[in-house]
Amino acid sequence: MKADMGRRYRLYPTPEAERRLTEWGHTARAVWNVALEQRMYVYQQRGHTLRSVEQCKHLTSARAELDWIADLPAQAAQQILRNLDRAYDNFWNPELSAGFPARKKRSHSLSIPLPGQAVEIRKLSRRWAEVRLPKLGWVRFRLSRTLGGTIRNATLSQNGSGWHISFGVHTGVKPAAPNGKPACGVDFGIAASAYISTESAPRIMPRSLTKAEKARLKYLERKQARQLTYAKKHNGGKRSNRLRRTVAAVGKLRTRQADRRSDFTHKLTTDLAKNHGMIGIEDLRVRNMTKSAKGTLDAPGRGIRQKSALNRSIIDNTPGERRRQLEYKARLYGSKLIAVPPFHTSQTCAACGIVDAESRKGCGRLFACTHCGHEDDADHNASVEIEARARRTGGSVTNSTRSTRQVRVPATGQRRMREAPKPAYASERESLPAGRGIVKTAAR
């Protein structure tokens, strides 16, 4: 287990500092995109994979010729190249399912990485502190929790609510000993966000947006669509200030929704890890569960609108994020996470173990076993069955829906430039899109 933890705080820069951070964010995005294309071009032409050590030499030349790149702190630009190294390593690692490094669009959230040596922190009061950033000086942030370790790296990021700073902190914490607390099974659903086998009532996630906020979000998104259509027809795609304000308002509501969802998820996973010695969950494949139902032009799918609503509900409950948090929190609190095959958990009787689809008809809340007559809430019955499977498997996932490719295939057409020809798998890297060097073509 790694002893590194993340700490995220709300940053409060001055208007001048915020303007400069925005410029740095766009510059960081451009450096990433050009460095990625340079690597692809060099591999296509010479069969050589560039690394950050070599690209830092080109970066030095670019900083000497382009003022807007020179304005970005050198530590940030070098950290971007190291992050690109990590993205390539993750892509080629057969144990991970990471895709080929993608270009960053202007619509992506702004992010500026920095090494830990480039920042310094001093505490101002119980709830406030300052961080010294290169070329910017001291910037205040809300000290909502202690750092609790040595800073390894820092990342400045922006979302709809403003700027934040995240620290990668080396805490030195080791995995806790087994806490000896009772086991449980958890069924993550939609009507019931989480039903725990040892509880008599489900955990319901509060609405991430109120009725008024949903109505305003719908109005703003429609307004944004009209403004985008007008900009494409009459302004050559250039966004007006009014459109930018509309986009910012939509982003603010979406960020508020995500924050509320994250708050419930963290409270749920922390409570599960603290109060249980073993946690059984389903080994879900969320990507397959949320596939579109559009079909083809000749044979369109059925229930498209209903499937879209179901997909949004599944994603809103974030089963993948809950599993990710449980994986590291279980180690911190002396618990154990076990993922079991999800097949027929909603159709299996927790009392007699008979699998029968007639025991739960449709999506009703009642489970009535046709064999032994056992009746229970359908989600609670599923959580008890999940706990039983977790006890039997002891941590091994059999017949899992998850699959990891052992041999990497080349990037698909969606990862390549539009004008590049479709590559054959035999000539994987020879057909990667052509790019250009950093010095001559770097542009925002």
mmCIF file of C-alpha atoms in Angstrom, residues 58-193:
data_model
loop_
_atom_site.group_PDB
_atom_site.id
_atom_site.type_symbol
_atom_site.label_atom_id
_atom_site.label_comp_id
_atom_site.label_asym_id
_atom_site.label_seq_id
_atom_site.Cartn_x
_atom_site.Cartn_y
_atom_site.Cartn_z
ATOM 1 C CA HIS A 58 13.255 21.219 -26.787
ATOM 2 C CA LEU A 59 11.239 22.902 -24.053
ATOM 3 C CA THR A 60 14.234 25.079 -23.140
ATOM 4 C CA SER A 61 14.503 26.244 -26.757
ATOM 5 C CA ALA A 62 10.758 26.949 -26.901
ATOM 6 C CA ARG A 63 10.916 29.051 -23.734
ATOM 7 C CA ALA A 64 13.710 31.125 -25.270
ATOM 8 C CA GLU A 65 11.670 31.879 -28.415
ATOM 9 C CA LEU A 66 8.057 32.034 -27.174
ATOM 10 C CA ASP A 67 7.208 34.463 -24.387
ATOM 11 C CA TRP A 68 3.868 32.866 -23.539
ATOM 12 C CA ILE A 69 5.572 29.532 -22.834
ATOM 13 C CA ALA A 70 8.325 31.294 -20.877
ATOM 14 C CA ASP A 71 5.643 32.862 -18.655
ATOM 15 C CA LEU A 72 4.622 29.390 -17.444
ATOM 16 C CA PRO A 73 6.900 28.295 -14.571
ATOM 17 C CA ALA A 74 9.591 25.946 -15.833
ATOM 18 C CA GLN A 75 8.812 23.480 -13.027
ATOM 19 C CA ALA A 76 5.201 23.216 -14.254
ATOM 20 C CA ALA A 77 6.208 22.592 -17.882
ATOM 21 C CA GLN A 78 8.712 19.930 -16.842
ATOM 22 C CA GLN A 79 6.109 18.280 -14.618
ATOM 23 C CA ILE A 80 3.730 18.122 -17.599
ATOM 24 C CA LEU A 81 6.324 16.148 -19.559
ATOM 25 C CA ARG A 82 6.831 13.784 -16.633
ATOM 26 C CA ASN A 83 3.067 13.296 -16.406
ATOM 27 C CA LEU A 84 3.089 12.413 -20.103
ATOM 28 C CA ASP A 85 5.737 9.763 -19.335
ATOM 29 C CA ARG A 86 3.414 8.307 -16.715
ATOM 30 C CA ALA A 87 0.495 8.309 -19.167
ATOM 31 C CA TYR A 88 2.581 6.308 -21.664
ATOM 32 C CA ASP A 89 3.714 3.882 -18.954
ATOM 33 C CA ASN A 90 0.097 3.322 -17.875
ATOM 34 C CA PHE A 91 -0.933 2.711 -21.489
ATOM 35 C CA TRP A 92 1.689 0.005 -21.976
ATOM 36 C CA ASN A 93 1.084 -1.604 -18.578
ATOM 37 C CA PRO A 94 -0.996 -4.769 -19.194
ATOM 38 C CA GLU A 95 -2.300 -4.679 -15.619
ATOM 39 C CA LEU A 96 -4.050 -1.352 -16.234
ATOM 40 C CA SER A 97 -6.872 -0.482 -18.601
ATOM 41 C CA ALA A 98 -5.599 3.017 -19.419
ATOM 42 C CA GLY A 99 -6.042 4.226 -22.982
ATOM 43 C CA PHE A 100 -3.580 6.009 -25.221
ATOM 44 C CA PRO A 101 -2.790 9.571 -24.015
ATOM 45 C CA ALA A 102 -5.389 11.938 -25.423
ATOM 46 C CA ARG A 103 -5.152 15.547 -26.487
ATOM 47 C CA LYS A 104 -6.712 18.100 -24.178
ATOM 48 C CA LYS A 105 -9.467 20.321 -25.528
ATOM 49 C CA ARG A 106 -10.041 23.912 -24.616
ATOM 50 C CA SER A 107 -13.284 22.867 -22.925
ATOM 51 C CA HIS A 108 -11.376 20.662 -20.478
ATOM 52 C CA SER A 109 -10.854 21.948 -16.954
ATOM 53 C CA LEU A 110 -7.624 23.873 -16.462
ATOM 54 C CA SER A 111 -4.832 22.157 -14.561
ATOM 55 C CA ILE A 112 -1.285 23.207 -13.645
ATOM 56 C CA PRO A 113 0.976 20.539 -12.065
ATOM 57 C CA LEU A 114 3.967 21.427 -9.899
ATOM 58 C CA PRO A 115 6.592 19.344 -8.080
ATOM 59 C CA GLY A 116 6.616 19.465 -4.311
ATOM 60 C CA GLN A 117 9.921 21.350 -4.204
ATOM 61 C CA ALA A 118 8.368 24.285 -6.081
ATOM 62 C CA VAL A 119 5.791 25.155 -3.400
ATOM 63 C CA GLU A 120 5.987 26.265 0.212
ATOM 64 C CA ILE A 121 3.213 26.478 2.813
ATOM 65 C CA ARG A 122 2.818 28.624 5.882
ATOM 66 C CA LYS A 123 -0.116 28.585 8.294
ATOM 67 C CA LEU A 124 -1.906 31.866 9.001
ATOM 68 C CA SER A 125 -4.610 30.762 11.452
ATOM 69 C CA ARG A 126 -6.686 27.777 12.411
ATOM 70 C CA ARG A 127 -8.569 27.767 9.101
ATOM 71 C CA TRP A 128 -6.351 29.706 6.716
ATOM 72 C CA ALA A 129 -2.949 29.149 5.167
ATOM 73 C CA GLU A 130 -0.849 30.404 2.256
ATOM 74 C CA VAL A 131 1.045 28.625 -0.467
ATOM 75 C CA ARG A 132 3.967 30.184 -2.339
ATOM 76 C CA LEU A 133 3.711 29.550 -6.064
ATOM 77 C CA PRO A 134 6.525 30.201 -8.573
ATOM 78 C CA LYS A 135 6.241 33.633 -10.268
ATOM 79 C CA LEU A 136 3.035 34.339 -8.340
ATOM 80 C CA GLY A 137 3.991 34.632 -4.690
ATOM 81 C CA TRP A 138 1.810 33.808 -1.720
ATOM 82 C CA VAL A 139 -1.813 32.774 -2.355
ATOM 83 C CA ARG A 140 -4.345 32.095 0.394
ATOM 84 C CA PHE A 141 -6.284 28.840 0.665
ATOM 85 C CA ARG A 142 -8.822 27.440 3.101
ATOM 86 C CA LEU A 143 -7.112 25.024 5.487
ATOM 87 C CA SER A 144 -10.073 22.668 5.870
ATOM 88 C CA ARG A 145 -7.847 19.836 7.172
ATOM 89 C CA THR A 146 -4.215 19.358 8.129
ATOM 90 C CA LEU A 147 -1.738 18.159 5.541
ATOM 91 C CA GLY A 148 -0.422 15.378 7.746
ATOM 92 C CA GLY A 149 2.775 14.647 5.840
ATOM 93 C CA THR A 150 5.447 15.753 3.400
ATOM 94 C CA ILE A 151 4.347 17.369 0.130
ATOM 95 C CA ARG A 152 5.373 15.346 -2.922
ATOM 96 C CA ASN A 153 3.550 17.346 -5.611
ATOM 97 C CA ALA A 154 0.878 19.984 -6.075
ATOM 98 C CA THR A 155 -1.759 20.619 -8.733
ATOM 99 C CA LEU A 156 -3.730 23.792 -9.355
ATOM 100 C CA SER A 157 -7.122 23.144 -10.953
ATOM 101 C CA GLN A 158 -10.228 25.100 -11.864
ATOM 102 C CA ASN A 159 -13.872 24.051 -11.958
ATOM 103 C CA GLY A 160 -17.234 25.791 -11.843
ATOM 104 C CA SER A 161 -16.789 26.924 -8.237
ATOM 105 C CA GLY A 162 -13.313 28.425 -8.643
ATOM 106 C CA TRP A 163 -9.672 27.436 -8.175
ATOM 107 C CA HIS A 164 -8.430 24.589 -5.986
ATOM 108 C CA ILE A 165 -5.027 23.264 -5.006
ATOM 109 C CA SER A 166 -4.342 19.572 -4.431
ATOM 110 C CA PHE A 167 -1.296 18.205 -2.634
ATOM 111 C CA GLY A 168 0.123 14.715 -2.931
ATOM 112 C CA VAL A 169 1.247 14.067 0.638
ATOM 113 C CA HIS A 170 3.486 11.294 1.940
ATOM 114 C CA THR A 171 1.844 10.359 5.250
ATOM 115 C CA GLY A 172 3.821 7.251 6.156
ATOM 116 C CA VAL A 173 0.585 5.502 7.178
ATOM 117 C CA LYS A 174 0.728 1.705 7.000
ATOM 118 C CA PRO A 175 -2.216 -0.669 6.442
ATOM 119 C CA ALA A 176 -4.165 -1.130 9.648
ATOM 120 C CA ALA A 177 -4.534 -4.495 11.346
ATOM 121 C CA PRO A 178 -7.887 -6.307 10.924
ATOM 122 C CA ASN A 179 -10.436 -4.498 13.054
ATOM 123 C CA GLY A 180 -12.437 -7.651 13.886
ATOM 124 C CA LYS A 181 -15.783 -5.999 13.205
ATOM 125 C CA PRO A 182 -18.769 -7.779 11.611
ATOM 126 C CA ALA A 183 -18.998 -8.356 7.877
ATOM 127 C CA CYS A 184 -21.610 -6.973 5.512
ATOM 128 C CA GLY A 185 -22.737 -7.048 1.930
ATOM 129 C CA VAL A 186 -23.702 -3.899 0.036
ATOM 130 C CA ASP A 187 -26.037 -3.664 -2.930
ATOM 131 C CA PHE A 188 -25.541 -0.434 -4.880
ATOM 132 C CA GLY A 189 -28.660 0.540 -6.768
ATOM 133 C CA ILE A 190 -30.725 3.443 -8.062
ATOM 134 C CA ALA A 191 -33.970 3.474 -6.063
ATOM 135 C CA ALA A 192 -31.898 2.538 -3.012
ATOM 136 C CA SER A 193 -28.455 4.101 -3.347
#
